[in-house]
């Protein structure tokens, strides 16, 4: 059984898609699963044992280019896929499996994809409240799974597999101390400061973890998160700055994943790296403000979610200082310290 999955284009969504791959392999142990996704996804897919091959999607996010999608599909015909599963809900994402002439093309209805998909599922968002449930449901016949309650439990959560030698190598590459335990912070968020815990709260937590608990702090994120990392470092005492390293924008995704695996715990905003930490089974404190954990929570028994408001608030700019949202400003560092203590990482 050969399956082509058209994967998502966001880190968090790509991480949650692993639950689908794990479910397929549980149902069909000999299935070959290939995933078509942007090139940057390759380091994540390489750490998913269920994925046989990562096939690069050369087109940028949002670009239609039907001619190129047809060329990609025609080239994939030789692979002889039995099924295509399309995870994004867009019209364009269903084109490659159609042009590849894959006999069974599965996905949620999305942007009116009749014809492109022939195993089409109308999505009842109330029946499938979590994104991971919507992904996993596509592993089953649509007559069997009518709602999330029909999905066998427990759902197989994402589980990345790293190599200890690679982790040690990347630590040495960035001259990270082996003698101090590490706590990682993921202070960025895709849509700006409204979804971020304030840098001064991260700094207060870092100061305490370094000066009182003997930790070193690693800051993770993309290049656009580098300034936030520098804001955190500049807020520390000179002594604490020596043990706080801003790697936002300075690592590849593969290096970042390996460094997160070296951490004793992670503190993160609602972000893609939060889902990476959860899939690495790291003790995790996830900080939510306007965005809600009701749809895409961290999938881990070792995660604690801190959120002081309810509901979903579609905001791009916060109502507090520096564009932060008041609900995140109100999460004091002591709440995070208490959560870390409950996660049993040696903090009292």
Short mmCIF file of N, CA and C in Angstrom, two decimals, residues 176-321:
data_model
loop_
_atom_site.label_atom_id
_atom_site.label_comp_id
_atom_site.label_asym_id
_atom_site.label_seq_id
_atom_site.Cartn_x
_atom_site.Cartn_y
_atom_site.Cartn_z
N UNK A 176 27.88 24.84 23.82
CA UNK A 176 26.94 24.84 24.96
C UNK A 176 27.53 24.03 26.10
N UNK A 177 27.46 24.59 27.29
CA UNK A 177 28.00 23.91 28.46
C UNK A 177 27.28 22.59 28.69
N UNK A 178 28.05 21.55 29.00
CA UNK A 178 27.46 20.27 29.34
C UNK A 178 27.23 20.15 30.84
N UNK A 179 27.85 21.03 31.62
CA UNK A 179 27.79 20.92 33.08
C UNK A 179 26.52 21.54 33.67
N UNK A 180 25.91 22.48 32.95
CA UNK A 180 24.69 23.12 33.46
C UNK A 180 23.46 22.53 32.78
N UNK A 181 22.40 22.24 33.54
CA UNK A 181 21.15 21.82 32.88
C UNK A 181 20.61 22.96 32.03
N UNK A 182 19.81 22.60 31.03
CA UNK A 182 19.33 23.57 30.03
C UNK A 182 17.81 23.68 30.10
N UNK A 183 17.34 24.91 30.06
CA UNK A 183 15.92 25.16 29.85
C UNK A 183 15.79 26.00 28.58
N UNK A 184 14.87 25.62 27.71
CA UNK A 184 14.69 26.33 26.45
C UNK A 184 13.46 27.22 26.48
N UNK A 185 13.59 28.40 25.90
CA UNK A 185 12.46 29.32 25.75
C UNK A 185 12.17 29.48 24.26
N UNK A 186 10.90 29.46 23.90
CA UNK A 186 10.47 29.75 22.53
C UNK A 186 9.60 31.00 22.58
N UNK A 187 10.23 32.20 22.55
CA UNK A 187 9.51 33.45 22.82
C UNK A 187 8.82 34.06 21.61
N UNK A 188 8.94 33.45 20.44
CA UNK A 188 8.32 34.01 19.24
C UNK A 188 6.90 33.52 19.07
N UNK A 189 6.20 34.13 18.14
CA UNK A 189 4.84 33.71 17.75
C UNK A 189 4.60 34.21 16.34
N UNK A 190 3.88 33.43 15.55
CA UNK A 190 3.73 33.70 14.13
C UNK A 190 3.12 35.06 13.84
N UNK A 191 2.18 35.50 14.67
CA UNK A 191 1.47 36.74 14.35
C UNK A 191 1.81 37.89 15.29
N UNK A 192 3.04 37.90 15.79
CA UNK A 192 3.51 39.08 16.49
C UNK A 192 3.27 39.10 17.98
N UNK A 193 3.49 40.27 18.60
CA UNK A 193 3.51 40.37 20.05
C UNK A 193 2.20 40.04 20.75
N UNK A 194 1.08 40.13 20.05
CA UNK A 194 -0.20 39.84 20.70
C UNK A 194 -0.28 38.40 21.18
N UNK A 195 0.52 37.51 20.58
CA UNK A 195 0.51 36.09 20.97
C UNK A 195 1.74 35.72 21.80
N UNK A 196 2.53 36.73 22.20
CA UNK A 196 3.77 36.46 22.93
C UNK A 196 3.65 36.78 24.41
N UNK A 197 4.24 35.94 25.22
CA UNK A 197 4.46 36.29 26.62
C UNK A 197 5.50 37.40 26.62
N UNK A 198 5.32 38.47 27.39
CA UNK A 198 6.24 39.62 27.32
C UNK A 198 7.70 39.24 27.56
N UNK A 199 8.58 39.92 26.83
CA UNK A 199 10.01 39.61 26.96
C UNK A 199 10.51 39.84 28.38
N UNK A 200 9.93 40.81 29.08
CA UNK A 200 10.40 41.08 30.44
C UNK A 200 10.00 39.97 31.41
N UNK A 201 8.88 39.26 31.12
CA UNK A 201 8.53 38.09 31.92
C UNK A 201 9.50 36.94 31.64
N UNK A 202 9.81 36.74 30.35
CA UNK A 202 10.81 35.72 30.01
C UNK A 202 12.14 36.05 30.70
N UNK A 203 12.52 37.33 30.71
CA UNK A 203 13.79 37.73 31.32
C UNK A 203 13.78 37.47 32.82
N UNK A 204 12.67 37.79 33.48
CA UNK A 204 12.58 37.54 34.93
C UNK A 204 12.69 36.05 35.23
N UNK A 205 12.06 35.23 34.39
CA UNK A 205 12.15 33.79 34.57
C UNK A 205 13.57 33.30 34.31
N UNK A 206 14.20 33.82 33.24
CA UNK A 206 15.57 33.43 32.92
C UNK A 206 16.53 33.79 34.06
N UNK A 207 16.37 34.99 34.58
CA UNK A 207 17.24 35.44 35.68
C UNK A 207 17.15 34.48 36.87
N UNK A 208 15.94 34.10 37.20
CA UNK A 208 15.75 33.20 38.34
C UNK A 208 16.30 31.81 38.04
N UNK A 209 16.04 31.31 36.85
CA UNK A 209 16.51 29.96 36.50
C UNK A 209 18.03 29.89 36.47
N UNK A 210 18.66 30.98 36.02
CA UNK A 210 20.13 31.00 35.94
C UNK A 210 20.76 31.27 37.30
N UNK A 211 20.32 32.33 37.96
CA UNK A 211 20.99 32.79 39.17
C UNK A 211 20.65 31.94 40.39
N UNK A 212 19.42 31.44 40.45
CA UNK A 212 19.01 30.71 41.64
C UNK A 212 18.95 29.20 41.45
N UNK A 213 18.70 28.75 40.22
CA UNK A 213 18.51 27.32 39.99
C UNK A 213 19.68 26.66 39.27
N UNK A 214 20.64 27.47 38.79
CA UNK A 214 21.83 26.90 38.16
C UNK A 214 21.65 26.43 36.73
N UNK A 215 20.61 26.93 36.06
CA UNK A 215 20.36 26.53 34.67
C UNK A 215 21.08 27.45 33.69
N UNK A 216 21.15 27.01 32.44
CA UNK A 216 21.45 27.90 31.33
C UNK A 216 20.21 27.95 30.46
N UNK A 217 20.04 29.06 29.76
CA UNK A 217 18.82 29.29 28.98
C UNK A 217 19.17 29.41 27.51
N UNK A 218 18.47 28.66 26.67
CA UNK A 218 18.62 28.76 25.22
C UNK A 218 17.33 29.32 24.64
N UNK A 219 17.47 30.32 23.77
CA UNK A 219 16.32 30.97 23.14
C UNK A 219 16.21 30.50 21.70
N UNK A 220 15.04 29.99 21.32
CA UNK A 220 14.84 29.42 19.99
C UNK A 220 13.82 30.25 19.20
N UNK A 221 13.94 30.16 17.88
CA UNK A 221 12.99 30.84 17.01
C UNK A 221 13.59 31.10 15.65
N UNK A 222 12.84 31.80 14.81
CA UNK A 222 13.30 32.17 13.48
C UNK A 222 14.04 33.50 13.54
N UNK A 223 14.52 33.96 12.38
CA UNK A 223 15.26 35.22 12.33
C UNK A 223 14.41 36.38 12.85
N UNK A 224 13.12 36.36 12.57
CA UNK A 224 12.28 37.47 13.01
C UNK A 224 12.06 37.48 14.52
N UNK A 225 12.46 36.39 15.19
CA UNK A 225 12.36 36.35 16.66
C UNK A 225 13.67 36.77 17.34
N UNK A 226 14.69 37.07 16.53
CA UNK A 226 16.00 37.38 17.11
C UNK A 226 15.95 38.63 17.99
N UNK A 227 15.23 39.65 17.53
CA UNK A 227 15.15 40.88 18.33
C UNK A 227 14.48 40.64 19.67
N UNK A 228 13.47 39.78 19.67
CA UNK A 228 12.81 39.44 20.93
C UNK A 228 13.80 38.75 21.87
N UNK A 229 14.61 37.86 21.30
CA UNK A 229 15.63 37.19 22.10
C UNK A 229 16.63 38.17 22.68
N UNK A 230 17.03 39.16 21.87
CA UNK A 230 17.97 40.17 22.36
C UNK A 230 17.34 41.04 23.44
N UNK A 231 16.04 41.32 23.32
CA UNK A 231 15.35 42.07 24.38
C UNK A 231 15.41 41.31 25.70
N UNK A 232 15.26 39.99 25.62
CA UNK A 232 15.34 39.17 26.83
C UNK A 232 16.74 39.23 27.43
N UNK A 233 17.76 39.03 26.58
CA UNK A 233 19.14 39.02 27.08
C UNK A 233 19.53 40.37 27.68
N UNK A 234 19.15 41.45 27.03
CA UNK A 234 19.53 42.78 27.52
C UNK A 234 18.90 43.09 28.88
N UNK A 235 17.81 42.40 29.20
CA UNK A 235 17.12 42.64 30.47
C UNK A 235 17.75 41.87 31.63
N UNK A 236 18.76 41.04 31.34
CA UNK A 236 19.40 40.23 32.37
C UNK A 236 20.59 40.95 32.98
N UNK A 237 20.99 40.50 34.15
CA UNK A 237 22.23 40.98 34.74
C UNK A 237 23.40 40.47 33.90
N UNK A 238 24.55 41.10 34.04
CA UNK A 238 25.73 40.71 33.26
C UNK A 238 26.09 39.25 33.50
N UNK A 239 26.01 38.82 34.74
CA UNK A 239 26.35 37.43 35.05
C UNK A 239 25.38 36.46 34.38
N UNK A 240 24.09 36.77 34.42
CA UNK A 240 23.10 35.88 33.82
C UNK A 240 23.22 35.84 32.30
N UNK A 241 23.63 36.97 31.70
CA UNK A 241 23.78 37.00 30.24
C UNK A 241 24.77 35.96 29.74
N UNK A 242 25.77 35.63 30.57
CA UNK A 242 26.77 34.64 30.15
C UNK A 242 26.15 33.26 29.95
N UNK A 243 25.02 33.02 30.58
CA UNK A 243 24.39 31.69 30.52
C UNK A 243 23.06 31.73 29.77
N UNK A 244 22.83 32.78 29.01
CA UNK A 244 21.63 32.88 28.19
C UNK A 244 22.05 33.09 26.74
N UNK A 245 21.67 32.18 25.86
CA UNK A 245 22.16 32.19 24.48
C UNK A 245 20.98 32.34 23.52
N UNK A 246 21.06 33.36 22.68
CA UNK A 246 19.99 33.64 21.73
C UNK A 246 20.30 32.96 20.39
N UNK A 247 19.62 31.85 20.13
CA UNK A 247 19.83 31.11 18.89
C UNK A 247 18.73 31.37 17.86
N UNK A 248 17.84 32.31 18.13
CA UNK A 248 16.77 32.61 17.18
C UNK A 248 17.36 33.12 15.87
N UNK A 249 17.09 32.39 14.79
CA UNK A 249 17.61 32.77 13.48
C UNK A 249 19.03 32.32 13.23
N UNK A 250 19.66 31.65 14.20
CA UNK A 250 21.06 31.26 14.07
C UNK A 250 21.25 29.76 13.89
N UNK A 251 20.17 29.01 13.93
CA UNK A 251 20.26 27.57 13.74
C UNK A 251 19.39 27.16 12.56
N UNK A 252 19.71 26.02 11.99
CA UNK A 252 18.77 25.40 11.06
C UNK A 252 17.65 24.78 11.88
N UNK A 253 16.56 24.40 11.23
CA UNK A 253 15.47 23.75 11.95
C UNK A 253 15.95 22.43 12.55
N UNK A 254 16.77 21.70 11.83
CA UNK A 254 17.30 20.44 12.34
C UNK A 254 18.12 20.67 13.60
N UNK A 255 18.97 21.69 13.60
CA UNK A 255 19.77 22.00 14.78
C UNK A 255 18.88 22.42 15.95
N UNK A 256 17.86 23.22 15.66
CA UNK A 256 16.95 23.66 16.72
C UNK A 256 16.24 22.47 17.37
N UNK A 257 15.79 21.52 16.56
CA UNK A 257 15.12 20.34 17.10
C UNK A 257 16.07 19.57 18.01
N UNK A 258 17.30 19.39 17.57
CA UNK A 258 18.27 18.65 18.38
C UNK A 258 18.61 19.39 19.67
N UNK A 259 18.69 20.72 19.60
CA UNK A 259 18.97 21.49 20.82
C UNK A 259 17.77 21.45 21.78
N UNK A 260 16.56 21.49 21.25
CA UNK A 260 15.38 21.36 22.12
C UNK A 260 15.40 20.01 22.82
N UNK A 261 15.87 18.99 22.11
CA UNK A 261 15.94 17.66 22.72
C UNK A 261 16.97 17.61 23.86
N UNK A 262 17.92 18.54 23.84
CA UNK A 262 18.93 18.58 24.91
C UNK A 262 18.42 19.30 26.16
N UNK A 263 17.26 19.92 26.07
CA UNK A 263 16.73 20.72 27.19
C UNK A 263 16.03 19.83 28.22
N UNK A 264 16.12 20.27 29.46
CA UNK A 264 15.38 19.59 30.54
C UNK A 264 13.90 19.99 30.53
N UNK A 265 13.61 21.17 30.00
CA UNK A 265 12.23 21.65 29.92
C UNK A 265 12.16 22.78 28.91
N UNK A 266 10.94 23.08 28.47
CA UNK A 266 10.70 24.15 27.50
C UNK A 266 9.57 25.04 28.01
N UNK A 267 9.75 26.35 27.85
CA UNK A 267 8.68 27.31 28.09
C UNK A 267 8.41 27.99 26.75
N UNK A 268 7.15 27.98 26.31
CA UNK A 268 6.88 28.42 24.94
C UNK A 268 5.54 29.12 24.83
N UNK A 269 5.49 30.10 23.92
CA UNK A 269 4.22 30.63 23.47
C UNK A 269 3.54 29.57 22.59
N UNK A 270 2.31 29.84 22.20
CA UNK A 270 1.61 29.01 21.23
C UNK A 270 2.33 29.15 19.89
N UNK A 271 3.13 28.15 19.52
CA UNK A 271 3.96 28.25 18.32
C UNK A 271 4.26 26.87 17.79
N UNK A 272 4.86 26.83 16.59
CA UNK A 272 5.26 25.55 16.01
C UNK A 272 6.28 24.83 16.86
N UNK A 273 7.24 25.56 17.43
CA UNK A 273 8.27 24.92 18.25
C UNK A 273 7.68 24.34 19.53
N UNK A 274 6.57 24.90 20.00
CA UNK A 274 5.87 24.28 21.13
C UNK A 274 5.46 22.85 20.78
N UNK A 275 4.95 22.65 19.56
CA UNK A 275 4.53 21.32 19.14
C UNK A 275 5.74 20.40 18.93
N UNK A 276 6.87 20.97 18.51
CA UNK A 276 8.10 20.18 18.41
C UNK A 276 8.52 19.68 19.78
N UNK A 277 8.51 20.57 20.78
CA UNK A 277 8.88 20.19 22.14
C UNK A 277 7.96 19.10 22.68
N UNK A 278 6.67 19.23 22.40
CA UNK A 278 5.72 18.21 22.85
C UNK A 278 6.03 16.86 22.21
N UNK A 279 6.37 16.87 20.91
CA UNK A 279 6.67 15.63 20.19
C UNK A 279 8.00 15.01 20.64
N UNK A 280 8.86 15.80 21.26
CA UNK A 280 10.11 15.29 21.83
C UNK A 280 9.93 14.85 23.27
N UNK A 281 8.70 14.95 23.76
CA UNK A 281 8.34 14.51 25.12
C UNK A 281 9.07 15.31 26.19
N UNK A 282 9.28 16.59 25.91
CA UNK A 282 9.94 17.47 26.87
C UNK A 282 8.92 18.02 27.88
N UNK A 283 9.24 18.09 29.16
CA UNK A 283 8.38 18.84 30.08
C UNK A 283 8.18 20.25 29.53
N UNK A 284 6.92 20.66 29.41
CA UNK A 284 6.59 21.84 28.62
C UNK A 284 5.56 22.70 29.33
N UNK A 285 5.85 24.00 29.42
CA UNK A 285 4.85 24.96 29.88
C UNK A 285 4.46 25.80 28.67
N UNK A 286 3.19 25.70 28.27
CA UNK A 286 2.69 26.39 27.08
C UNK A 286 1.84 27.57 27.51
N UNK A 287 2.18 28.76 27.00
CA UNK A 287 1.54 30.00 27.42
C UNK A 287 0.60 30.50 26.33
N UNK A 288 -0.67 30.58 26.65
CA UNK A 288 -1.69 31.00 25.69
C UNK A 288 -2.35 32.29 26.13
N UNK A 289 -2.65 33.13 25.14
CA UNK A 289 -3.40 34.35 25.37
C UNK A 289 -4.63 34.36 24.50
N UNK A 290 -4.65 35.21 23.43
CA UNK A 290 -5.82 35.27 22.55
C UNK A 290 -6.10 33.97 21.81
N UNK A 291 -5.05 33.26 21.38
CA UNK A 291 -5.28 31.99 20.70
C UNK A 291 -5.68 30.94 21.73
N UNK A 292 -6.43 29.94 21.27
CA UNK A 292 -7.02 28.98 22.21
C UNK A 292 -6.38 27.61 22.08
N UNK A 293 -6.13 26.95 23.21
CA UNK A 293 -5.62 25.57 23.17
C UNK A 293 -6.71 24.56 22.86
N UNK A 294 -7.94 25.03 22.66
CA UNK A 294 -9.05 24.10 22.40
C UNK A 294 -8.94 23.43 21.03
N UNK A 295 -8.19 24.03 20.09
CA UNK A 295 -8.08 23.49 18.74
C UNK A 295 -6.73 22.81 18.51
N UNK A 296 -5.66 23.44 18.96
CA UNK A 296 -4.32 22.89 18.73
C UNK A 296 -3.52 22.91 20.03
N UNK A 297 -3.91 22.11 21.02
CA UNK A 297 -3.14 22.08 22.26
C UNK A 297 -1.84 21.30 22.07
N UNK A 298 -0.89 21.47 22.98
CA UNK A 298 0.30 20.61 22.94
C UNK A 298 -0.10 19.17 23.24
N UNK A 299 0.32 18.25 22.39
CA UNK A 299 -0.09 16.86 22.51
C UNK A 299 0.95 16.10 23.31
N UNK A 300 0.84 16.21 24.62
CA UNK A 300 1.84 15.60 25.51
C UNK A 300 1.27 15.47 26.91
N UNK A 301 1.63 14.39 27.58
CA UNK A 301 1.26 14.21 28.99
C UNK A 301 2.15 15.05 29.90
N UNK A 302 3.23 15.60 29.34
CA UNK A 302 4.17 16.37 30.14
C UNK A 302 4.01 17.87 29.92
N UNK A 303 2.87 18.27 29.39
CA UNK A 303 2.64 19.69 29.10
C UNK A 303 1.64 20.29 30.08
N UNK A 304 1.93 21.49 30.52
CA UNK A 304 0.99 22.28 31.31
C UNK A 304 0.66 23.54 30.52
N UNK A 305 -0.62 23.79 30.33
CA UNK A 305 -1.07 24.98 29.64
C UNK A 305 -1.46 26.03 30.67
N UNK A 306 -0.95 27.25 30.49
CA UNK A 306 -1.35 28.37 31.33
C UNK A 306 -2.11 29.37 30.46
N UNK A 307 -3.36 29.60 30.81
CA UNK A 307 -4.18 30.58 30.11
C UNK A 307 -5.17 31.17 31.10
N UNK A 308 -5.29 32.48 31.11
CA UNK A 308 -6.11 33.16 32.10
C UNK A 308 -7.44 33.66 31.55
N UNK A 309 -7.69 33.46 30.27
CA UNK A 309 -8.96 33.88 29.67
C UNK A 309 -9.55 32.70 28.93
N UNK A 310 -10.79 32.82 28.48
CA UNK A 310 -11.45 31.77 27.72
C UNK A 310 -11.87 32.31 26.36
N UNK A 311 -12.26 31.39 25.49
CA UNK A 311 -12.71 31.80 24.16
C UNK A 311 -11.54 32.06 23.22
N UNK A 312 -11.87 32.37 21.97
CA UNK A 312 -10.87 32.68 20.96
C UNK A 312 -11.00 34.15 20.59
N UNK A 313 -9.87 34.84 20.56
CA UNK A 313 -9.86 36.28 20.29
C UNK A 313 -8.97 36.53 19.07
N UNK A 314 -9.56 36.90 17.97
CA UNK A 314 -8.80 37.11 16.73
C UNK A 314 -8.22 38.52 16.74
N UNK A 315 -7.04 38.63 17.31
CA UNK A 315 -6.36 39.93 17.39
C UNK A 315 -4.96 39.80 16.81
N UNK A 316 -4.47 40.89 16.25
CA UNK A 316 -3.11 40.93 15.72
C UNK A 316 -2.24 41.90 16.53
N UNK A 317 -2.88 42.77 17.29
CA UNK A 317 -2.15 43.70 18.14
C UNK A 317 -2.79 43.70 19.52
N UNK A 318 -1.95 43.55 20.54
CA UNK A 318 -2.47 43.48 21.89
C UNK A 318 -2.91 44.83 22.42
N UNK A 319 -3.57 44.78 23.58
CA UNK A 319 -4.07 46.00 24.19
C UNK A 319 -3.15 46.53 25.28
N UNK A 320 -2.01 45.87 25.48
CA UNK A 320 -1.07 46.29 26.51
C UNK A 320 0.16 46.95 25.92
N UNK A 321 1.14 47.23 26.77
CA UNK A 321 2.37 47.87 26.32
C UNK A 321 3.11 47.00 25.31
#
